[in-house]
Amino acid sequence: MKRFLENFPRESVLIMVCRSYIKYLNSIDSTNRYVRDEAWQLRKEADEADIVAVVAKNQTAGRGQRGNVWSSEDGKNLLLSILVLPHDLYVREQFLLSQVISLAVLHAMRHFGIDAEIKWPNDIYVGRRKLAGILVELDCMSEFVDKAVIGVGLNVNQASFPVMDREPVSMKMLSGYEYLLAEVLGKLVESFEYYYDMLLQGKKDTIAAEYKARLKGFSAPMLYSDGNSVFEAVIKDVEPCGRICLEHASGEVCHYSFKEVELLL
Ligand code: BTN
């Protein structure tokens, strides 16, 4: 086990027991942007550690899915980007990375007594409220993933959020407890290592099966919108590429890519 810590707040250091290289930044525009641009420098710093994690206390231009902004109160939440170079992962299998990080977040949350679920493709929800968002950004070399930046915004200690359509929630709002960010980070990175190792060992079917088992609406009727209509359907499967297979009330099974359909909560 090897551990590298740079500028990490002193009270956190003792808790860190995972094998990854973790770099702490006080403030940055976006940890995903930083990790993507500085990947080769970070790899050098990380020495033989195969997982690099960059965590920031604050982001000034956090990136969300669909070009949205990810906002977070300074010092309240976990803003993390993980860099991996998974060598023999085909681009067509990239969704496994979303499954790995989603399962890692759920696993870490269970450690803190929080029972979360995945909202397809990779949002982390408790009931109808979003606890964490995930943004996976890839660089590919022909048919293989060359470099993957896996961004996680996990709401930890923020006590309230601006009014939005769908209200976010934090770990503190769910439990009433204030968490040590470094402890949450340690558990999340450790959980990621566990599931990423499963991927490296080729246990893709196990990952996919566990992902489906933790997916909201798997084998249960829920309401969806495809932009034109709202309909009830059941998730029958999620393809390795990430497409969702929904069985409509008529019995017809339709396949949807990300952005083509949304689960309504
Ligand atoms: C979403 O829209 O649900 C995805 C949000 C992802 C936010 C995280 S915060 C850390 C990392 N850096 C970024 O700029 N975005 C991700």
Coordinates of C-alpha atoms and ligand atoms in Angstrom, one line a residue:
M1 CA 0.0 0.0 0.0
K2 CA 1.4 3.3 -1.0
R3 CA 0.0 6.6 -0.3
F4 CA 0.9 10.1 -1.4
L5 CA -0.7 13.2 0.0
E6 CA 0.0 16.8 -1.1
N7 CA -1.3 19.8 0.8
F8 CA -4.0 17.7 2.4
P9 CA -5.5 19.2 5.5
R10 CA -3.6 17.8 8.5
E11 CA -6.6 16.3 10.3
S12 CA -7.3 14.1 7.3
V13 CA -4.0 12.4 6.8
L14 CA -4.4 9.6 9.4
I15 CA -7.6 8.4 7.8
M16 CA -6.2 7.8 4.3
V17 CA -5.4 4.2 3.8
C18 CA -5.9 3.4 0.1
R19 CA -3.4 2.8 -2.6
S20 CA -4.1 5.7 -4.9
Y21 CA -2.2 9.0 -5.3
I22 CA -4.4 11.7 -4.0
K23 CA -3.7 15.4 -4.7
Y24 CA -5.6 18.2 -2.8
L25 CA -6.2 21.6 -4.4
N26 CA -7.6 24.6 -2.6
S27 CA -9.4 26.0 -5.6
I28 CA -9.6 25.3 -9.3
D29 CA -12.0 26.0 -12.2
S30 CA -12.9 22.3 -12.6
T31 CA -11.1 19.2 -11.3
N32 CA -12.1 17.3 -14.5
R33 CA -10.5 20.0 -16.6
Y34 CA -7.4 20.1 -14.5
V35 CA -6.9 16.3 -14.5
R36 CA -7.5 16.1 -18.2
D37 CA -5.0 18.8 -19.0
E38 CA -2.4 17.8 -16.5
A39 CA -2.8 14.0 -16.9
W40 CA 0.8 13.3 -17.9
Q41 CA 2.2 15.5 -15.1
L42 CA -0.1 13.8 -12.6
R43 CA 0.9 10.4 -13.8
K44 CA 4.6 11.3 -13.3
E45 CA 3.9 12.5 -9.7
A46 CA 1.9 9.4 -9.0
D47 CA 4.8 7.1 -9.6
E48 CA 3.6 3.6 -9.7
A49 CA 0.1 4.3 -8.3
D50 CA -2.4 3.4 -11.1
I51 CA -5.2 5.6 -9.8
V52 CA -4.8 9.3 -9.4
A53 CA -7.5 11.3 -7.6
V54 CA -7.6 15.1 -7.5
V55 CA -9.9 16.7 -4.9
A56 CA -10.7 20.4 -4.6
K57 CA -12.1 22.4 -1.7
N58 CA -13.7 24.7 -4.2
Q59 CA -14.5 24.9 -8.0
T60 CA -15.1 28.1 -9.8
A61 CA -16.4 26.5 -13.0
G62 CA -17.5 23.0 -12.1
R63 CA -18.7 21.0 -15.1
G64 CA -22.0 19.0 -15.0
Q65 CA -23.6 16.7 -17.6
R66 CA -25.2 18.1 -20.7
G67 CA -23.0 21.2 -20.5
N68 CA -24.5 22.3 -17.2
V69 CA -22.6 24.0 -14.4
W70 CA -22.0 22.0 -11.2
S71 CA -22.2 24.4 -8.2
S72 CA -21.1 23.6 -4.7
E73 CA -20.5 25.7 -1.5
D74 CA -16.8 26.2 -0.8
G75 CA -15.4 23.5 1.5
K76 CA -18.8 21.7 2.0
N77 CA -18.8 18.9 -0.5
L78 CA -16.6 16.4 -2.2
L79 CA -15.4 17.6 -5.6
L80 CA -13.3 14.8 -7.0
S81 CA -11.8 13.7 -10.3
I82 CA -10.2 10.3 -10.8
L83 CA -7.7 9.6 -13.6
V84 CA -7.2 6.0 -14.9
L85 CA -5.6 4.6 -18.0
P86 CA -7.4 1.3 -18.4
H87 CA -5.2 0.1 -21.3
D88 CA -7.4 -2.7 -22.7
L89 CA -10.9 -1.2 -22.3
Y90 CA -12.7 -0.9 -25.6
V91 CA -14.5 2.4 -26.3
R92 CA -17.7 0.4 -26.8
E93 CA -17.3 -0.8 -23.2
Q94 CA -16.8 2.6 -21.7
F95 CA -20.0 2.5 -19.8
L96 CA -18.3 0.0 -17.4
L97 CA -16.5 3.1 -16.0
S98 CA -19.8 4.7 -15.2
Q99 CA -21.0 1.5 -13.6
V100 CA -17.8 1.2 -11.5
I101 CA -18.0 4.7 -10.1
S102 CA -21.7 4.5 -9.5
L103 CA -21.3 1.3 -7.5
A104 CA -18.3 2.8 -5.7
V105 CA -20.4 5.8 -4.6
L106 CA -23.2 3.5 -3.4
H107 CA -20.8 1.3 -1.5
A108 CA -19.2 4.3 0.2
M109 CA -22.6 5.7 1.1
R110 CA -23.7 2.3 2.6
H111 CA -20.6 2.6 4.9
F112 CA -22.1 5.9 6.2
G113 CA -25.6 4.3 6.6
I114 CA -27.0 5.9 3.5
D115 CA -29.0 3.8 1.1
A116 CA -28.7 5.4 -2.3
E117 CA -29.7 4.2 -5.8
I118 CA -28.6 4.8 -9.3
K119 CA -30.8 6.8 -11.7
W120 CA -29.8 5.7 -15.2
P121 CA -27.2 6.3 -16.5
N122 CA -25.1 7.5 -13.5
D123 CA -26.9 9.9 -11.1
I124 CA -26.9 8.9 -7.5
Y125 CA -30.3 9.5 -5.8
V126 CA -31.9 9.0 -2.4
G127 CA -35.6 8.8 -3.0
R128 CA -36.4 11.6 -5.4
R129 CA -33.4 13.8 -4.6
K130 CA -30.0 13.8 -6.2
L131 CA -27.1 13.1 -3.8
A132 CA -24.2 13.0 -6.3
G133 CA -23.5 13.6 -10.0
I134 CA -20.9 11.9 -12.1
L135 CA -19.2 13.1 -15.3
V136 CA -17.0 10.7 -17.2
E137 CA -14.8 12.3 -19.8
L138 CA -12.7 10.1 -22.1
D139 CA -9.8 10.4 -24.5
C140 CA -9.6 7.4 -26.9
M141 CA -7.0 5.9 -29.1
S142 CA -8.5 4.1 -32.0
E143 CA -10.9 1.5 -30.4
F144 CA -9.5 1.7 -26.9
V145 CA -10.0 4.1 -24.0
D146 CA -6.7 5.9 -23.5
K147 CA -7.4 8.1 -20.6
A148 CA -10.6 8.4 -18.4
V149 CA -11.4 11.2 -16.1
I150 CA -14.2 10.3 -13.7
G151 CA -15.6 13.3 -12.0
V152 CA -17.8 13.0 -8.9
G153 CA -19.6 15.8 -7.1
L154 CA -21.0 14.4 -3.9
N155 CA -23.1 16.6 -1.6
V156 CA -21.7 16.0 1.9
N157 CA -22.1 18.9 4.4
Q158 CA -24.1 21.5 2.4
A159 CA -27.2 22.4 4.5
S160 CA -29.4 23.8 1.7
F161 CA -29.4 24.3 -2.0
P162 CA -30.8 27.0 -4.3
V163 CA -34.4 26.2 -5.4
M164 CA -34.4 24.0 -8.5
D165 CA -36.7 21.6 -10.3
R166 CA -35.3 18.7 -8.6
E167 CA -34.0 19.4 -5.1
P168 CA -30.5 18.1 -4.4
V169 CA -29.8 16.5 -1.0
S170 CA -26.6 16.1 1.0
M171 CA -25.4 13.4 3.4
K172 CA -25.9 15.9 6.2
M173 CA -29.5 16.7 5.3
L174 CA -30.2 13.0 5.3
S175 CA -28.6 12.0 8.6
G176 CA -28.2 15.3 10.5
Y177 CA -24.4 14.6 10.9
E178 CA -21.5 16.8 9.8
Y179 CA -18.9 14.6 8.0
L180 CA -15.2 14.8 7.8
L181 CA -14.6 15.3 4.1
A182 CA -11.4 13.4 4.2
E183 CA -13.1 10.3 5.7
V184 CA -15.8 10.4 3.0
L185 CA -13.0 10.8 0.4
G186 CA -11.0 7.9 1.8
K187 CA -14.0 5.6 1.7
L188 CA -15.0 6.6 -1.8
V189 CA -11.5 6.1 -3.2
E190 CA -11.2 2.8 -1.4
S191 CA -14.6 1.7 -2.9
F192 CA -13.5 2.8 -6.3
E193 CA -10.3 0.8 -6.0
Y194 CA -12.4 -2.3 -5.2
Y195 CA -14.7 -2.0 -8.2
Y196 CA -11.9 -0.8 -10.6
D197 CA -10.0 -3.9 -9.6
M198 CA -13.0 -6.0 -10.5
L199 CA -12.9 -4.3 -13.9
L200 CA -9.2 -5.0 -14.3
Q201 CA -9.8 -8.6 -13.4
G202 CA -12.4 -8.8 -16.3
K203 CA -15.4 -9.3 -14.0
K204 CA -17.5 -7.2 -16.3
D205 CA -20.7 -9.3 -16.0
T206 CA -20.5 -9.1 -12.2
I207 CA -20.2 -5.3 -12.4
A208 CA -23.1 -5.0 -14.9
A209 CA -25.3 -7.3 -12.7
E210 CA -24.6 -5.4 -9.6
Y211 CA -25.3 -2.1 -11.4
K212 CA -28.7 -3.3 -12.6
A213 CA -29.6 -4.5 -9.1
R214 CA -29.0 -1.0 -7.8
L215 CA -30.8 0.8 -10.6
K216 CA -34.0 2.7 -10.0
G217 CA -36.8 1.2 -12.0
F218 CA -35.1 -2.1 -12.9
S219 CA -37.9 -4.6 -13.3
A220 CA -40.4 -2.0 -11.8
P221 CA -42.8 0.2 -13.7
M222 CA -41.9 3.9 -13.6
L223 CA -42.7 7.0 -15.6
Y224 CA -40.4 8.2 -18.4
S225 CA -40.3 11.1 -20.8
D226 CA -38.8 10.9 -24.3
G227 CA -39.4 14.6 -24.9
N228 CA -42.6 14.0 -26.8
S229 CA -44.6 12.0 -24.4
V230 CA -44.7 10.6 -20.9
F231 CA -45.1 6.9 -20.6
E232 CA -44.9 4.1 -18.1
A233 CA -42.2 1.5 -18.7
V234 CA -40.0 -1.1 -17.1
I235 CA -36.2 -1.3 -17.5
K236 CA -35.6 -4.7 -18.9
D237 CA -31.9 -4.4 -19.5
V238 CA -28.9 -2.0 -19.9
E239 CA -26.7 -2.8 -22.8
P240 CA -22.9 -2.9 -22.4
C241 CA -22.7 0.4 -24.4
G242 CA -25.1 2.0 -21.8
R243 CA -28.3 2.1 -23.8
I244 CA -31.4 1.4 -21.8
C245 CA -34.0 -1.2 -22.9
L246 CA -37.5 -0.1 -21.8
E247 CA -40.6 -2.3 -22.0
H248 CA -43.6 -0.2 -22.7
A249 CA -47.1 -1.2 -21.4
S250 CA -47.9 -2.5 -24.9
G251 CA -45.0 -5.0 -24.5
E252 CA -42.8 -3.3 -27.1
V253 CA -39.2 -3.0 -26.0
C254 CA -37.4 0.2 -27.1
H255 CA -33.7 1.1 -26.8
Y256 CA -32.7 4.6 -25.7
S257 CA -29.3 6.3 -25.6
F258 CA -28.3 8.9 -23.0
K259 CA -30.4 12.1 -23.4
E260 CA -33.1 10.3 -25.4
V261 CA -35.2 9.4 -22.4
E262 CA -35.5 10.4 -18.8
L263 CA -36.9 8.8 -15.7
L264 CA -39.4 11.1 -14.1
L265 CA -39.3 11.2 -10.3
Ligands
BTN1 C1 -23.8 16.0 -13.2 O1 -24.2 16.9 -13.9 O2 -24.6 15.3 -12.6 C2 -22.4 15.6 -13.1 C3 -21.7 16.5 -12.1 C4 -20.2 16.2 -11.9 C5 -19.5 17.2 -11.0 C6 -18.1 16.9 -10.6 S1 -17.5 17.9 -9.4 C7 -15.9 17.3 -9.6 C8 -15.7 17.1 -11.1 N1 -15.2 18.3 -11.7 C9 -16.1 18.9 -12.5 O3 -15.9 19.9 -13.1 N2 -17.2 18.1 -12.6 C10 -17.1 16.9 -11.8

